[in-house]
Short mmCIF file of C-alpha atoms in Angstrom, two decimals:
data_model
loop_
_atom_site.label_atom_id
_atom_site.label_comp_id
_atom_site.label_asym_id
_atom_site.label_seq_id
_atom_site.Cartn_x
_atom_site.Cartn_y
_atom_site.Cartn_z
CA UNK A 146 0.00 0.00 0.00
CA UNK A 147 1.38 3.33 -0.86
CA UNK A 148 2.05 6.39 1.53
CA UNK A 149 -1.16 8.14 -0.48
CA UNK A 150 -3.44 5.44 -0.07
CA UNK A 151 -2.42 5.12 3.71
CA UNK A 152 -3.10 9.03 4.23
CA UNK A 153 -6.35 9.13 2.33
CA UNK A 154 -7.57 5.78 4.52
CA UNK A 155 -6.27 7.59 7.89
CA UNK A 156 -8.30 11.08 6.65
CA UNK A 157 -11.51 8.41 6.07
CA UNK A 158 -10.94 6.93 9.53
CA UNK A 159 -10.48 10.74 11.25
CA UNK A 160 -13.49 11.56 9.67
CA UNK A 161 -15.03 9.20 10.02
CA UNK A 162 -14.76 9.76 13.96
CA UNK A 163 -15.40 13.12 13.93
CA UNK A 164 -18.75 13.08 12.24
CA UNK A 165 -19.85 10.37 15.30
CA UNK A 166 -18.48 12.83 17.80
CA UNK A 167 -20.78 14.97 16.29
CA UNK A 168 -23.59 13.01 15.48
CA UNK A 169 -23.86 12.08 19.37
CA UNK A 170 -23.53 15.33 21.52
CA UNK A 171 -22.58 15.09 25.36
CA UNK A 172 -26.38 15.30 26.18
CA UNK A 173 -26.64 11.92 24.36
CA UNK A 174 -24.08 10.15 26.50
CA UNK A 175 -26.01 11.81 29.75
CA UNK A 176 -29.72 10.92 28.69
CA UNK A 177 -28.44 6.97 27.82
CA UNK A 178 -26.45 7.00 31.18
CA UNK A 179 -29.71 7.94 33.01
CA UNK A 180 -31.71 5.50 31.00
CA UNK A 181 -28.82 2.87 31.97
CA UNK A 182 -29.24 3.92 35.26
CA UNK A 183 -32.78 2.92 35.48
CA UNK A 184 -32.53 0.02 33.72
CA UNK A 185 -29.80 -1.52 35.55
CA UNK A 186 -28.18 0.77 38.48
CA UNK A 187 -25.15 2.58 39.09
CA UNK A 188 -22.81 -0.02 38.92
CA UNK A 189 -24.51 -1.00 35.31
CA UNK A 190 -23.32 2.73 34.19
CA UNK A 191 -20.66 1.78 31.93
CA UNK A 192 -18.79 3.31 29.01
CA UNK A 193 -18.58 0.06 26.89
CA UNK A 194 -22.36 -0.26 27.56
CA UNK A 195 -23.69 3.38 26.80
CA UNK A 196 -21.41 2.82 23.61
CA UNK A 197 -23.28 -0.14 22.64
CA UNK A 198 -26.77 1.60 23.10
CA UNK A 199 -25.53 4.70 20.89
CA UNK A 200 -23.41 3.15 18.60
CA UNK A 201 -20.57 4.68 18.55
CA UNK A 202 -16.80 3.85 20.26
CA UNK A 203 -15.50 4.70 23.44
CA UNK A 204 -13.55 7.43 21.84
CA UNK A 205 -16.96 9.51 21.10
CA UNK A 206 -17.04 9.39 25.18
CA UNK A 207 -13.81 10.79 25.57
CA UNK A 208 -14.36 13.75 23.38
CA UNK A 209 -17.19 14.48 25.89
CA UNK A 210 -16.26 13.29 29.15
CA UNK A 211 -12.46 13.17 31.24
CA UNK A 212 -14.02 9.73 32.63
CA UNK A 213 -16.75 8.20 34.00
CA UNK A 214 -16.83 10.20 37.18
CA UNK A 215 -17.23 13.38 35.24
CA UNK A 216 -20.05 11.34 33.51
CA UNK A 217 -21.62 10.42 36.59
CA UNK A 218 -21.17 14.06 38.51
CA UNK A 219 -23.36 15.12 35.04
CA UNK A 220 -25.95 12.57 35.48
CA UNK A 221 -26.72 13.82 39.47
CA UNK A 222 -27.28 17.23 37.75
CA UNK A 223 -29.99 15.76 35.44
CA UNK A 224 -31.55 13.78 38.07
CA UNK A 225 -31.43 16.29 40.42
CA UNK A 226 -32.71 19.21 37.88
CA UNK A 227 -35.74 16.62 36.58
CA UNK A 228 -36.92 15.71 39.61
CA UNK A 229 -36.80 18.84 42.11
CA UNK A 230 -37.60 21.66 38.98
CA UNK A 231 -38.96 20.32 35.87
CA UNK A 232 -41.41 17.24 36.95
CA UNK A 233 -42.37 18.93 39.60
CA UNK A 234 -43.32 22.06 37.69
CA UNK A 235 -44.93 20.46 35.28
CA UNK A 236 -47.02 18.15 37.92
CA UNK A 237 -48.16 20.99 39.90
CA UNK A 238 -47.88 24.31 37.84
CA UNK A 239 -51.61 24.01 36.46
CA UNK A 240 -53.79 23.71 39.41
CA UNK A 241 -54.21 25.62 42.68
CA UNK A 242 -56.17 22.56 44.22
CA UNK A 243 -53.85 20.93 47.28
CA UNK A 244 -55.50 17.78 46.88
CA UNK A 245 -54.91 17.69 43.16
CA UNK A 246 -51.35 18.37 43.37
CA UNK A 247 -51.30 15.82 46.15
CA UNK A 248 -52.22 12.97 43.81
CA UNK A 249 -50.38 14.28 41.07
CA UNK A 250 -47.34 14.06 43.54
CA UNK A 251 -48.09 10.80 43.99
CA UNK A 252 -48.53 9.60 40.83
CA UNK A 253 -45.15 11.28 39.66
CA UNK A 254 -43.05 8.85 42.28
CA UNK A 255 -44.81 5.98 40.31
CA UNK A 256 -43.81 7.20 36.92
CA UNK A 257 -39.73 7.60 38.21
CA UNK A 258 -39.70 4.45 40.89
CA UNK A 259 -36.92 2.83 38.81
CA UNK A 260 -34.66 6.18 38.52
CA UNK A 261 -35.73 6.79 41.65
CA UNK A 262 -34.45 3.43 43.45
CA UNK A 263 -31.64 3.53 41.47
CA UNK A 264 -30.70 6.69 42.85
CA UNK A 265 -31.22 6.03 46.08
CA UNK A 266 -28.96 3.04 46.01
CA UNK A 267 -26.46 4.76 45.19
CA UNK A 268 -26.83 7.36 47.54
CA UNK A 269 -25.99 4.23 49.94
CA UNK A 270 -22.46 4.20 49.12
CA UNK A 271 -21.74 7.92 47.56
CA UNK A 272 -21.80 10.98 49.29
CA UNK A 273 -22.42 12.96 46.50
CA UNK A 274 -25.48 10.64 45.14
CA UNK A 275 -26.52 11.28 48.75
CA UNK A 276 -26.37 15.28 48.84
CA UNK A 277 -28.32 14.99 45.79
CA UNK A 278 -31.04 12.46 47.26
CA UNK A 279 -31.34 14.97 50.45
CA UNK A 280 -31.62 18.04 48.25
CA UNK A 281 -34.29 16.19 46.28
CA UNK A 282 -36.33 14.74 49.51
CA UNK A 283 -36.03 18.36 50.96
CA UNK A 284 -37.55 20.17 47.53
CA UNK A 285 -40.44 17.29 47.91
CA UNK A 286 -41.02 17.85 51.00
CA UNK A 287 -41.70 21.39 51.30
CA UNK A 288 -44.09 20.38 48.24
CA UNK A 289 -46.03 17.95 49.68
CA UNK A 290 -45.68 20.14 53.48
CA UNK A 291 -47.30 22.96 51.89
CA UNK A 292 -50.17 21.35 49.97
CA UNK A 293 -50.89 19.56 53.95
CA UNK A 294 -51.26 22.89 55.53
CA UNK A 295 -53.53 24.22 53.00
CA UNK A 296 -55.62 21.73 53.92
CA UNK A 297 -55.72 22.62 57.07
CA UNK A 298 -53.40 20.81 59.32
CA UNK A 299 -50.85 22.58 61.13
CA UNK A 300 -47.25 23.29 60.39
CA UNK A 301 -45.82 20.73 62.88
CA UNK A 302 -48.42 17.99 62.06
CA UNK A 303 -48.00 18.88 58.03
CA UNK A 304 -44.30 18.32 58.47
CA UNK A 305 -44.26 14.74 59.97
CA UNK A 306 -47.51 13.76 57.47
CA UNK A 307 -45.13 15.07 54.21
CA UNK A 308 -42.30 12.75 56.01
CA UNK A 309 -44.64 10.04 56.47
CA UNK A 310 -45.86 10.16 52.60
CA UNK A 311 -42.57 10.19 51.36
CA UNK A 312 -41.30 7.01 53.06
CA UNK A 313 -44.34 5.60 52.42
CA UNK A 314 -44.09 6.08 49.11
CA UNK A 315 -40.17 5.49 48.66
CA UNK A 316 -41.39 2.26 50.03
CA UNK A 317 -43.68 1.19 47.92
CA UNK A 318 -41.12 0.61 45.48
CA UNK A 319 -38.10 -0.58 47.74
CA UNK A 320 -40.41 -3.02 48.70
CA UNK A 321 -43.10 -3.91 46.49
CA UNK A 322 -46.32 -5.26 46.66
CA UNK A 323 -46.29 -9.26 47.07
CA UNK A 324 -50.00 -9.02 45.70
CA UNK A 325 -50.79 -8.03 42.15
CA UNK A 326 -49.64 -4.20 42.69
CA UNK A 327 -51.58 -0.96 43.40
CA UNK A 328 -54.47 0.07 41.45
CA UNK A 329 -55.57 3.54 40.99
CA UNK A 330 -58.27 2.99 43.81
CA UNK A 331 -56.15 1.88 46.00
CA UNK A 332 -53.56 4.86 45.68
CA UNK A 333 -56.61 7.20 46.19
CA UNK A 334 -57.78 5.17 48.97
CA UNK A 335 -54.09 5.53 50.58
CA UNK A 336 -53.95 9.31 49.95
CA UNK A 337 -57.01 9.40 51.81
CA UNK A 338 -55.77 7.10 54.65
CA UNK A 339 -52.76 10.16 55.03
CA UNK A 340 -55.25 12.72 55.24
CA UNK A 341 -57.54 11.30 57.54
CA UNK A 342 -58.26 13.32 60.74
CA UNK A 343 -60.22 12.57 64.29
CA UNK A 344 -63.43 11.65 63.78
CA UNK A 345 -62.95 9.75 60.39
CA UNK A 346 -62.89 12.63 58.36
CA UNK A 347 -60.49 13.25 55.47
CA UNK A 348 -59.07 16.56 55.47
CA UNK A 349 -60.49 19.32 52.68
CA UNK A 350 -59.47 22.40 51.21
CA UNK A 351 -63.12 23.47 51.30
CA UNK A 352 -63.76 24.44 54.79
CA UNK A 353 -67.59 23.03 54.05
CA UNK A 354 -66.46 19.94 53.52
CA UNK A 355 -64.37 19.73 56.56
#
């Protein structure tokens, strides 16, 4: 093979690189990592398999990424960013009603249980998964805290209800169900169980219905 053939083959191959670096964009490698996540955990995060999913080679990662902890740091920003800003927002921004935004609440932590017990597995055994987890809990919180004292119940007793709702929920999906699984009556049934007050009534925005 002659020196010109060699060059014009090593100009294909460069190119040939550079138009997968940019046919998949950093974003890419971030969205399939949190997909990955999901699907298989933190320890299932790896380069060789986010590679596979997007078809390119490892070297499209390194035009993106130092390593995989600069990967990973990016993916708690995603997580984080979804969860505490744009779900939420998008769950709650269209209705005033505290019960509403209640269920909606609720039926968000069913839509991300497997990101969301991913997560918090790994928030087991990294500090900075952790911070993130916490930062998350505390956004939700205040959320659900909020909606529980504009139904009436008072700051102290709205606190340790929104803490009881969470675990509750985070539950559900550490442990699930041994039956056939929750149906939509019994979520509403169990929303109604956390806003139950003396006297077997369910706690109201309406003050008549109180």
């Amino acid at each position: 093979m002659g020196p010109e053939r060699s060059a014009v083959r090593a100009g294909r191959r460069a190119a040939g690189g550079s138009a997968n670096r940019a046919k998949v964009a950093r974003r890419d490698w971030i969205e399939a990592a949190y997909q990955e996540l999901a699907r298989a955990g933190e320890r299932g995060v790896s380069i060789n398999a986010l590679a596979a999913r997007l078809g390119v080679t490892k070297g499209s990662f390194y035009w993106h990424f130092k390593d995989r902890g600069e990967l990973m740091r990016a993916l708690l920003e995603r997580w984080a960013h979804e969860r505490t800003d744009e779900m939420l927002a998008l769950a709650l921004g269209s209705t005033t009603d505290p019960l509403e935004r209640l269920r909606r609440i609720q039926a968000l932590g069913r839509e991300v249980a497997p990101i969301d017990r991913a997560m918090r597995l790994w928030a087991r055994h990294a500090p900075e998964a952790d911070e993130a987890v916490r930062h998350s809990d505390r956004a939700l919180l205040g959320h659900i805290a909020a909606c529980l004292r504009e139904l009436g119940f008072a700051p102290d007793e709205a606190r340790l209800r929104a803490l009881l709702m969470l675990r509750a929920w985070v539950g559900g999906y550490l442990v699930p169900s041994p039956d056939d699984g929750e149906t939509a009556l019994d979520a509403e049934r169990t929303l109604e169980i956390f806003l139950a007050v003396p006297g077997g009534r369910t706690a109201s925005a309406d003050p008549a219905e109180s």
